[in-house]
């Protein structure tokens, strides 16, 4: 597995990481044994970059990772996130970026991960306070030694420029894939200019590029895709028609659609580190194969011809799911 750097001063990590939301049951039921098998397979494949958050099962994903690291030899570099808030009485979700709440999130993550310092810590979602205030809080955490490197999720290029004047940002994480490409309109270029790593989550389009097409009838309770416009009809049928052509191209190239989708992300820039999520060891091997699939300019043009920018029908989020994401185009 080739490695890439997390920003100017960050560590070298596997160029493909593992998103660990599914450890908390976001895409159907799971258990600790299955998650442990996935983490052992990561070690076998050279994947050492893990991505988790307090919000993933209210800390369950972090607990599983923390227990594994405490009981197995490993060299994992872990990123976690804080800032999503759930009211304990009503269950309503919101976002808090005040120092008190972010500190509470961070301290909880440190405890669950069994760490004294988190290598990379993100502000998970934004509230409406000035981002300069949030950066001050993150710099304070860094000065206290509780986090090694600062990161933000789903912010705008303008916000990244503003906070980069105050201190070093190691990474920005946002959804980016063959069907979610609005970051081609500024963020990927800005990250490159400022020597910030860009970390695409959901590079498989939440399963749309999986070998087996997703079937909403099988989505379990709590599956994030339920109610998402792109997975609702008639959008889904239209999207799958495009994906079938992409799968045919992958087959012609002697690979699979998941491998090709991740390889495309890697080819978009040396500062991109995609973090596909899975808890299947077989799927993980398929994703890791993208590290050895080096796409040519001709390959990229073939993909572009099949999946031109803007091909996806429906938005990536429902109206309520857009909350906490900074828009810029």
Coordinates of N, CA, C and O in Angstrom, one line a residue, residues 8-175:
X8 N 1.1 19.3 5.4 CA 2.5 19.6 5.4 C 3.3 19.0 6.5 O 4.3 18.4 6.3
X9 N 2.7 19.0 7.7 CA 3.4 18.5 8.9 C 2.9 17.2 9.5 O 3.3 16.7 10.5
X10 N 1.9 16.7 8.8 CA 1.2 15.5 9.3 C 2.0 14.2 9.0 O 3.0 14.2 8.3
X11 N 1.5 13.1 9.5 CA 2.2 11.8 9.3 C 2.0 11.2 7.9 O 1.0 11.6 7.2
X12 N 2.8 10.3 7.5 CA 2.6 9.5 6.3 C 1.6 8.4 6.7 O 1.9 7.7 7.7
X13 N 0.6 8.2 5.9 CA -0.4 7.2 6.2 C -0.7 6.5 4.9 O -0.4 7.0 3.8
X14 N -1.4 5.3 4.9 CA -1.8 4.6 3.7 C -2.7 5.5 2.9 O -3.5 6.3 3.4
X15 N -2.5 5.5 1.6 CA -3.2 6.4 0.7 C -4.7 6.1 0.7 O -5.5 6.9 0.3
X16 N -5.1 4.9 1.1 CA -6.5 4.5 1.3 C -6.7 4.2 2.8 O -6.0 3.4 3.3
X17 N -7.6 5.0 3.4 CA -8.0 4.7 4.8 C -9.2 3.9 4.9 O -9.8 3.5 3.9
X18 N -9.7 3.7 6.1 CA -10.9 3.0 6.4 C -11.9 3.9 7.2 O -11.5 4.3 8.3
X19 N -13.0 4.2 6.6 CA -14.1 4.8 7.3 C -14.8 3.8 8.2 O -15.3 2.8 7.7
X20 N -14.9 4.2 9.5 CA -15.4 3.2 10.5 C -16.8 3.5 11.0 O -17.2 3.0 12.1
X21 N -17.6 4.2 10.2 CA -19.0 4.4 10.6 C -19.8 3.1 10.7 O -20.6 2.9 11.6
X22 N -19.5 2.2 9.8 CA -20.3 1.0 9.7 C -20.0 0.1 11.0 O -20.8 -0.8 11.3
X23 N -18.9 0.3 11.7 CA -18.7 -0.4 12.9 C -19.8 -0.2 13.9 O -20.0 -1.0 14.8
X24 N -20.5 0.9 13.8 CA -21.6 1.3 14.7 C -23.0 1.0 14.1 O -24.0 1.4 14.7
X25 N -23.0 0.2 13.0 CA -24.3 -0.3 12.5 C -25.0 0.7 11.6 O -26.2 0.6 11.4
X26 N -24.3 1.6 11.0 CA -24.9 2.6 10.1 C -25.5 2.0 8.9 O -26.5 2.6 8.3
X27 N -25.0 0.9 8.4 CA -25.5 0.2 7.2 C -26.0 -1.2 7.6 O -25.7 -2.1 6.8
X28 N -26.6 -1.4 8.7 CA -27.1 -2.7 9.1 C -26.4 -3.2 10.3 O -25.3 -2.7 10.7
X29 N -27.0 -4.2 10.9 CA -26.4 -4.7 12.2 C -25.0 -5.3 12.0 O -24.6 -5.8 11.0
X30 N -24.2 -5.2 13.1 CA -22.8 -5.7 13.1 C -22.5 -6.1 14.5 O -23.3 -5.9 15.4
X31 N -21.3 -6.6 14.7 CA -20.8 -6.9 16.0 C -19.3 -6.7 16.1 O -18.6 -6.4 15.1
X32 N -18.8 -6.8 17.3 CA -17.4 -6.5 17.5 C -16.4 -7.4 16.8 O -15.4 -7.0 16.3
X33 N -16.8 -8.7 16.8 CA -16.0 -9.7 16.1 C -15.8 -9.3 14.6 O -14.6 -9.5 14.1
X34 N -16.8 -8.9 14.0 CA -16.8 -8.6 12.6 C -15.9 -7.4 12.4 O -15.0 -7.3 11.4
X35 N -16.0 -6.4 13.2 CA -15.2 -5.2 13.2 C -13.7 -5.5 13.4 O -12.8 -5.0 12.7
X36 N -13.4 -6.4 14.4 CA -12.1 -6.8 14.7 C -11.4 -7.5 13.4 O -10.3 -7.3 13.1
X37 N -12.2 -8.3 12.8 CA -11.7 -9.0 11.6 C -11.3 -8.0 10.5 O -10.3 -8.2 9.8
X38 N -12.2 -7.0 10.4 CA -11.9 -5.9 9.4 C -10.6 -5.2 9.8 O -9.7 -4.9 8.9
X39 N -10.4 -4.9 11.0 CA -9.1 -4.2 11.4 C -7.9 -5.1 11.2 O -6.8 -4.6 10.8
X40 N -8.0 -6.4 11.5 CA -6.9 -7.3 11.2 C -6.6 -7.3 9.7 O -5.4 -7.4 9.3
X41 N -7.6 -7.3 8.9 CA -7.4 -7.3 7.5 C -6.7 -6.0 7.0 O -5.9 -6.0 6.1
X42 N -7.1 -4.9 7.6 CA -6.4 -3.6 7.4 C -4.9 -3.8 7.6 O -4.1 -3.3 6.8
X43 N -4.5 -4.4 8.7 CA -3.1 -4.6 9.0 C -2.5 -5.4 7.9 O -1.4 -5.1 7.5
X44 N -3.1 -6.5 7.5 CA -2.6 -7.4 6.4 C -2.4 -6.6 5.1 O -1.4 -6.9 4.4
X45 N -3.3 -5.7 4.8 CA -3.2 -4.9 3.6 C -2.4 -3.7 3.6 O -2.2 -3.0 2.6
X46 N -1.9 -3.3 4.8 CA -1.1 -2.1 4.9 C -1.9 -0.8 5.1 O -1.4 0.3 4.9
X47 N -3.2 -1.0 5.4 CA -4.1 0.2 5.7 C -3.9 0.6 7.1 O -4.3 -0.2 8.0
X48 N -3.4 1.8 7.4 CA -3.1 2.2 8.8 C -3.8 3.5 9.1 O -3.6 4.0 10.2
X49 N -4.7 4.0 8.3 CA -5.4 5.3 8.5 C -6.9 5.0 8.8 O -7.6 4.5 7.9
X50 N -7.3 5.2 10.0 CA -8.7 4.9 10.4 C -9.4 6.2 10.7 O -8.9 7.1 11.3
X51 N -10.7 6.2 10.3 CA -11.5 7.4 10.5 C -12.8 7.1 11.3 O -13.6 6.2 10.9
X52 N -13.0 7.8 12.4 CA -14.2 7.5 13.2 C -14.7 8.8 13.8 O -14.3 9.9 13.4
X53 N -15.6 8.7 14.7 CA -16.2 10.0 15.3 C -17.1 9.6 16.5 O -17.6 8.5 16.7
X54 N -17.3 10.6 17.4 CA -18.2 10.4 18.5 C -19.6 10.0 18.0 O -20.3 9.2 18.6
X55 N -20.0 10.6 16.9 CA -21.4 10.5 16.4 C -21.6 9.1 15.9 O -22.8 8.7 15.6
X56 N -20.6 8.3 15.6 CA -20.8 7.0 15.1 C -21.2 6.0 16.2 O -20.4 5.4 16.9
X57 N -22.5 5.9 16.3 CA -23.0 5.0 17.3 C -22.8 5.5 18.7 O -22.7 4.8 19.7
X58 N -22.8 6.9 18.9 CA -22.6 7.5 20.1 C -21.3 7.0 20.8 O -21.3 6.7 22.0
X59 N -20.3 6.9 20.0 CA -19.0 6.5 20.6 C -18.7 5.0 20.4 O -17.6 4.6 20.7
X60 N -19.6 4.2 19.9 CA -19.4 2.7 19.8 C -18.2 2.4 18.8 O -17.4 1.6 19.1
X61 N -18.2 3.1 17.7 CA -17.1 2.9 16.7 C -15.7 3.2 17.4 O -14.7 2.4 17.3
X62 N -15.6 4.3 18.1 CA -14.4 4.6 18.9 C -14.0 3.5 19.9 O -12.9 3.1 20.1
X63 N -15.0 3.0 20.6 CA -14.8 2.0 21.6 C -14.2 0.8 21.0 O -13.3 0.1 21.6
X64 N -14.7 0.3 19.9 CA -14.3 -0.9 19.2 C -12.8 -0.7 18.8 O -11.9 -1.5 19.0
X65 N -12.5 0.5 18.2 CA -11.2 0.8 17.7 C -10.2 0.8 18.9 O -9.1 0.3 18.9
X66 N -10.6 1.5 20.0 CA -9.8 1.6 21.2 C -9.5 0.3 21.8 O -8.3 0.0 22.2
X67 N -10.5 -0.6 21.9 CA -10.2 -1.9 22.4 C -9.3 -2.7 21.6 O -8.4 -3.4 22.1
X68 N -9.5 -2.6 20.2 CA -8.6 -3.4 19.3 C -7.1 -2.9 19.5 O -6.2 -3.7 19.6
X69 N -6.9 -1.6 19.5 CA -5.6 -1.1 19.6 C -4.9 -1.4 20.9 O -3.7 -1.6 21.0
X70 N -5.8 -1.5 22.0 CA -5.3 -1.8 23.3 C -4.9 -3.3 23.5 O -4.1 -3.6 24.4
X71 N -5.4 -4.1 22.6 CA -5.2 -5.6 22.8 C -4.4 -6.2 21.6 O -4.2 -7.4 21.6
X72 N -4.1 -5.4 20.6 CA -3.3 -5.9 19.4 C -2.2 -5.0 19.1 O -2.3 -3.8 19.2
X73 N -1.1 -5.5 18.6 CA 0.0 -4.7 18.1 C -0.5 -4.0 16.9 O -1.1 -4.6 16.0
X74 N -0.2 -2.7 16.7 CA -0.8 -2.0 15.6 C 0.0 -0.7 15.4 O 0.7 -0.2 16.3
X75 N -0.1 -0.1 14.2 CA 0.5 1.2 13.9 C -0.5 2.1 13.3 O -0.2 3.0 12.5
X76 N -1.8 2.0 13.8 CA -2.9 2.8 13.2 C -2.7 4.3 13.6 O -2.3 4.6 14.7
X77 N -3.0 5.1 12.6 CA -3.2 6.5 12.8 C -4.7 6.8 12.7 O -5.3 6.6 11.7
X78 N -5.2 7.3 13.9 CA -6.7 7.4 14.0 C -7.1 8.9 13.9 O -6.5 9.8 14.6
X79 N -8.1 9.2 13.1 CA -8.8 10.5 13.1 C -10.1 10.3 13.7 O -10.8 9.3 13.5
X80 N -10.5 11.3 14.5 CA -11.9 11.3 15.1 C -12.5 12.7 14.9 O -11.8 13.6 14.5
X81 N -13.7 12.8 15.3 CA -14.5 14.1 15.1 C -15.4 14.4 16.3 O -15.9 13.4 16.9
X82 N -15.7 15.6 16.5 CA -16.7 16.1 17.4 C -17.4 17.3 16.9 O -16.9 18.0 16.1
X83 N -18.6 17.5 17.5 CA -19.4 18.7 17.1 C -20.8 18.4 16.8 O -21.6 19.3 16.7
X84 N -21.2 17.1 16.6 CA -22.6 16.8 16.4 C -23.2 16.5 17.8 O -22.7 15.8 18.6
X85 N -24.4 17.1 18.0 CA -25.0 17.1 19.3 C -26.4 16.4 19.2 O -27.2 16.7 18.3
X86 N -26.7 15.6 20.2 CA -28.0 15.0 20.3 C -28.6 15.3 21.6 O -28.0 15.1 22.7
X87 N -29.8 15.9 21.6 CA -30.5 16.3 22.9 C -30.8 15.0 23.6 O -31.5 14.1 23.1
X88 N -30.4 14.8 24.9 CA -30.6 13.5 25.6 C -32.1 13.3 25.9 O -32.5 12.1 26.1
X89 N -32.9 14.3 25.9 CA -34.3 14.1 26.2 C -35.2 13.9 24.9 O -35.9 12.9 24.8
X90 N -35.0 14.8 23.9 CA -35.8 14.6 22.7 C -35.2 13.8 21.6 O -35.9 13.3 20.7
X91 N -33.8 13.6 21.7 CA -33.1 12.9 20.7 C -32.9 13.7 19.4 O -32.3 13.3 18.5
X92 N -33.3 15.0 19.4 CA -33.1 15.9 18.3 C -31.6 16.1 18.1 O -30.8 16.3 19.0
X93 N -31.2 16.2 16.8 CA -29.8 16.4 16.5 C -29.5 17.8 16.1 O -30.3 18.5 15.4
X94 N -28.4 18.3 16.5 CA -27.9 19.6 16.1 C -26.4 19.7 16.1 O -25.8 18.6 16.2
X95 N -25.9 20.9 16.1 CA -24.4 21.0 16.1 C -24.0 22.1 17.0 O -24.6 23.1 17.2
X96 N -22.9 21.8 17.7 CA -22.3 22.7 18.7 C -20.8 22.8 18.5 O -20.1 21.7 18.6
X97 N -20.3 24.0 18.3 CA -18.9 24.2 18.1 C -18.3 25.0 19.2 O -17.1 25.5 19.1
X98 N -19.0 25.2 20.3 CA -18.5 26.0 21.4 C -17.4 25.1 22.1 O -17.4 23.9 22.1
X99 N -16.5 25.8 22.8 CA -15.3 25.1 23.4 C -15.8 24.1 24.4 O -15.2 23.0 24.5
X100 N -16.8 24.4 25.2 CA -17.3 23.5 26.3 C -17.7 22.2 25.6 O -17.3 21.1 26.1
X101 N -18.5 22.2 24.6 CA -19.0 21.0 24.0 C -17.9 20.2 23.2 O -17.8 19.0 23.3
X102 N -17.1 21.0 22.4 CA -16.0 20.3 21.7 C -15.1 19.7 22.7 O -14.5 18.6 22.4
X103 N -14.8 20.3 23.8 CA -13.9 19.7 24.8 C -14.5 18.4 25.4 O -13.8 17.4 25.5
X104 N -15.8 18.4 25.6 CA -16.5 17.3 26.1 C -16.4 16.1 25.1 O -16.1 15.0 25.4
X105 N -16.6 16.4 23.8 CA -16.5 15.4 22.7 C -15.1 14.9 22.7 O -14.9 13.7 22.6
X106 N -14.1 15.8 22.8 CA -12.7 15.3 22.7 C -12.3 14.5 23.8 O -11.7 13.4 23.7
X107 N -12.6 14.9 25.0 CA -12.3 14.1 26.2 C -12.9 12.7 26.1 O -12.3 11.7 26.5
X108 N -14.2 12.6 25.7 CA -14.8 11.3 25.5 C -14.1 10.5 24.5 O -14.0 9.3 24.7
X109 N -13.7 11.1 23.4 CA -13.0 10.3 22.3 C -11.7 9.8 22.8 O -11.3 8.6 22.6
X110 N -11.0 10.6 23.6 CA -9.7 10.2 24.1 C -9.9 8.9 25.0 O -9.1 8.0 25.0
X111 N -10.9 9.0 25.8 CA -11.2 7.9 26.8 C -11.6 6.6 26.0 O -11.1 5.5 26.3
X112 N -12.5 6.8 25.0 CA -13.0 5.6 24.3 C -11.9 5.0 23.4 O -11.8 3.8 23.3
X113 N -11.0 5.8 22.8 CA -9.9 5.4 22.0 C -8.7 4.9 22.8 O -7.8 4.4 22.3
X114 N -8.7 5.2 24.1 CA -7.7 4.8 25.0 C -6.3 5.5 24.6 O -5.3 4.8 24.5
X115 N -6.5 6.8 24.3 CA -5.3 7.5 23.8 C -5.1 8.7 24.7 O -6.0 9.2 25.4
X116 N -3.9 9.2 24.7 CA -3.5 10.5 25.4 C -3.6 11.6 24.4 O -3.7 12.8 24.8
X117 N -3.4 11.3 23.1 CA -3.5 12.4 22.1 C -4.1 11.7 20.8 O -3.7 10.6 20.5
X118 N -5.0 12.4 20.2 CA -5.6 12.0 18.9 C -4.8 12.5 17.8 O -4.6 13.7 17.7
X119 N -4.3 11.7 16.9 CA -3.4 12.2 15.8 C -4.1 13.2 14.9 O -3.4 14.2 14.5
X120 N -5.4 13.1 14.6 CA -6.0 14.0 13.7 C -7.4 14.2 14.2 O -8.2 13.2 14.4
X121 N -7.8 15.4 14.5 CA -9.2 15.7 15.1 C -9.9 16.7 14.3 O -9.4 17.8 14.0
X122 N -11.1 16.4 13.9 CA -12.0 17.2 13.0 C -13.1 17.9 13.8 O -13.7 17.3 14.8
X123 N -13.5 19.1 13.4 CA -14.8 19.6 13.7 C -15.7 19.0 12.8 O -15.6 19.2 11.6
X124 N -16.7 18.2 13.3 CA -17.5 17.3 12.4 C -18.5 18.0 11.6 O -18.6 17.8 10.4
X125 N -19.2 18.9 12.2 CA -20.2 19.7 11.5 C -20.2 21.1 12.1 O -19.8 21.3 13.3
X126 N -20.6 22.1 11.3 CA -20.5 23.5 11.7 C -21.8 24.0 12.3 O -22.9 23.7 11.8
X127 N -21.7 24.8 13.4 CA -22.8 25.6 13.8 C -22.7 27.0 13.2 O -21.9 27.2 12.3
X128 N -23.4 28.0 13.7 CA -23.4 29.3 13.1 C -22.4 30.3 13.7 O -22.4 31.5 13.3
X129 N -21.6 29.9 14.6 CA -20.6 30.8 15.2 C -19.4 31.0 14.2 O -19.2 30.2 13.3
X130 N -18.7 32.1 14.3 CA -17.6 32.4 13.4 C -16.6 31.3 13.5 O -16.2 30.8 14.5
X131 N -16.1 30.9 12.3 CA -15.2 29.8 12.2 C -13.8 30.2 12.9 O -13.1 29.3 13.4
X132 N -13.5 31.5 13.0 CA -12.3 31.9 13.7 C -12.3 31.5 15.1 O -11.3 31.1 15.7
X133 N -13.5 31.6 15.8 CA -13.7 31.2 17.2 C -13.4 29.7 17.3 O -12.8 29.2 18.3
X134 N -13.9 28.9 16.4 CA -13.8 27.5 16.4 C -12.3 27.1 16.2 O -11.8 26.2 16.9
X135 N -11.6 27.8 15.3 CA -10.2 27.5 15.1 C -9.4 27.8 16.4 O -8.4 27.1 16.8
X136 N -9.8 28.9 17.1 CA -9.1 29.2 18.4 C -9.2 28.0 19.3 O -8.2 27.7 20.0
X137 N -10.4 27.5 19.4 CA -10.6 26.3 20.3 C -9.7 25.1 19.9 O -9.1 24.5 20.7
X138 N -9.7 24.9 18.6 CA -8.9 23.7 18.1 C -7.4 24.0 18.4 O -6.6 23.1 18.8
X139 N -6.9 25.2 18.2 CA -5.5 25.5 18.5 C -5.2 25.4 20.0 O -4.1 24.9 20.3
X140 N -6.2 25.7 20.8 CA -6.0 25.5 22.3 C -5.8 24.0 22.6 O -5.0 23.6 23.4
X141 N -6.7 23.1 22.0 CA -6.6 21.7 22.2 C -5.2 21.2 21.7 O -4.6 20.3 22.4
X142 N -4.7 21.7 20.6 CA -3.4 21.3 20.1 C -2.3 21.8 21.1 O -1.4 21.0 21.4
X143 N -2.4 23.0 21.6 CA -1.4 23.5 22.5 C -1.4 22.7 23.8 O -0.3 22.5 24.4
X144 N -2.5 22.2 24.2 CA -2.6 21.3 25.4 C -2.1 19.9 25.2 O -2.0 19.1 26.1
X145 N -1.8 19.6 23.9 CA -1.3 18.2 23.6 C -2.4 17.2 23.5 O -2.0 16.0 23.3
X146 N -3.6 17.6 23.4 CA -4.7 16.6 23.3 C -4.9 16.1 21.9 O -5.5 15.0 21.6
X147 N -4.6 17.0 20.9 CA -4.7 16.6 19.5 C -3.3 17.0 18.8 O -2.7 18.0 19.2
X148 N -2.9 16.1 17.9 CA -1.7 16.4 17.2 C -1.9 17.4 16.0 O -1.1 18.3 15.8
X149 N -3.0 17.1 15.2 CA -3.2 17.9 14.0 C -4.7 18.3 13.9 O -5.6 17.5 14.3
X150 N -5.0 19.4 13.4 CA -6.3 20.0 13.3 C -6.9 19.8 11.9 O -6.3 19.8 10.9
X151 N -8.2 19.5 11.9 CA -8.9 19.2 10.7 C -10.4 19.7 10.8 O -10.9 19.8 11.9
X152 N -11.0 19.9 9.6 CA -12.4 20.3 9.6 C -13.2 19.5 8.5 O -12.6 19.0 7.5
X153 N -14.5 19.3 8.8 CA -15.3 18.6 7.8 C -16.2 19.5 7.1 O -16.8 20.4 7.7
X154 N -16.4 19.3 5.8 CA -17.4 20.0 5.0 C -17.5 21.5 5.1 O -18.5 22.1 5.3
X155 N -16.3 22.1 5.1 CA -16.2 23.6 5.1 C -16.0 24.1 3.7 O -15.7 23.3 2.8
X156 N -16.1 25.4 3.5 CA -15.9 26.0 2.2 C -14.4 26.4 2.0 O -13.6 26.5 3.0
X157 N -14.0 26.6 0.7 CA -12.6 27.1 0.5 C -12.3 28.4 1.2 O -11.2 28.6 1.7
X158 N -13.3 29.3 1.2 CA -13.1 30.6 1.9 C -12.9 30.4 3.4 O -12.0 31.0 4.0
X159 N -13.6 29.5 4.0 CA -13.4 29.2 5.4 C -12.0 28.6 5.7 O -11.3 28.9 6.6
X160 N -11.6 27.7 4.8 CA -10.2 27.1 4.9 C -9.1 28.2 4.8 O -8.2 28.1 5.5
X161 N -9.3 29.1 3.9 CA -8.3 30.1 3.7 C -8.3 31.0 5.0 O -7.2 31.4 5.5
X162 N -9.4 31.3 5.6 CA -9.5 32.1 6.8 C -8.8 31.5 8.0 O -7.9 32.1 8.6
X163 N -9.1 30.2 8.2 CA -8.5 29.6 9.4 C -7.0 29.2 9.1 O -6.2 29.1 10.1
X164 N -6.6 29.0 7.9 CA -5.2 28.7 7.6 C -4.3 29.9 7.9 O -3.1 29.7 8.1
X165 N -4.9 31.1 7.9 CA -4.1 32.3 8.3 C -3.8 32.3 9.8 O -2.9 33.0 10.3
X166 N -4.6 31.5 10.6 CA -4.5 31.4 12.1 C -3.6 30.3 12.5 O -3.0 30.4 13.6
X167 N -3.5 29.2 11.7 CA -2.7 28.1 12.1 C -2.8 27.0 11.1 O -3.6 27.1 10.1
X168 N -2.1 25.9 11.3 CA -2.0 24.9 10.2 C -3.2 24.0 10.3 O -3.5 23.4 11.4
X169 N -3.9 23.8 9.2 CA -5.0 22.8 9.1 C -4.4 21.6 8.3 O -3.8 21.8 7.2
X170 N -4.5 20.4 8.8 CA -3.9 19.3 8.2 C -4.7 18.7 7.1 O -4.2 18.2 6.1
X171 N -6.1 18.7 7.3 CA -7.0 18.0 6.4 C -8.4 18.6 6.4 O -8.8 19.2 7.4
X172 N -9.0 18.5 5.3 CA -10.4 18.8 5.1 C -11.1 17.5 4.6 O -10.6 16.9 3.7
X173 N -12.2 17.1 5.3 CA -12.9 15.9 4.9 C -14.3 16.3 4.3 O -15.0 17.1 5.0
X174 N -14.6 15.8 3.2 CA -15.9 16.0 2.6 C -16.3 14.8 1.7 O -15.4 14.1 1.3
X175 N -17.6 14.7 1.4 CA -18.0 13.7 0.4 C -17.5 14.1 -1.0 O -17.7 15.2 -1.4

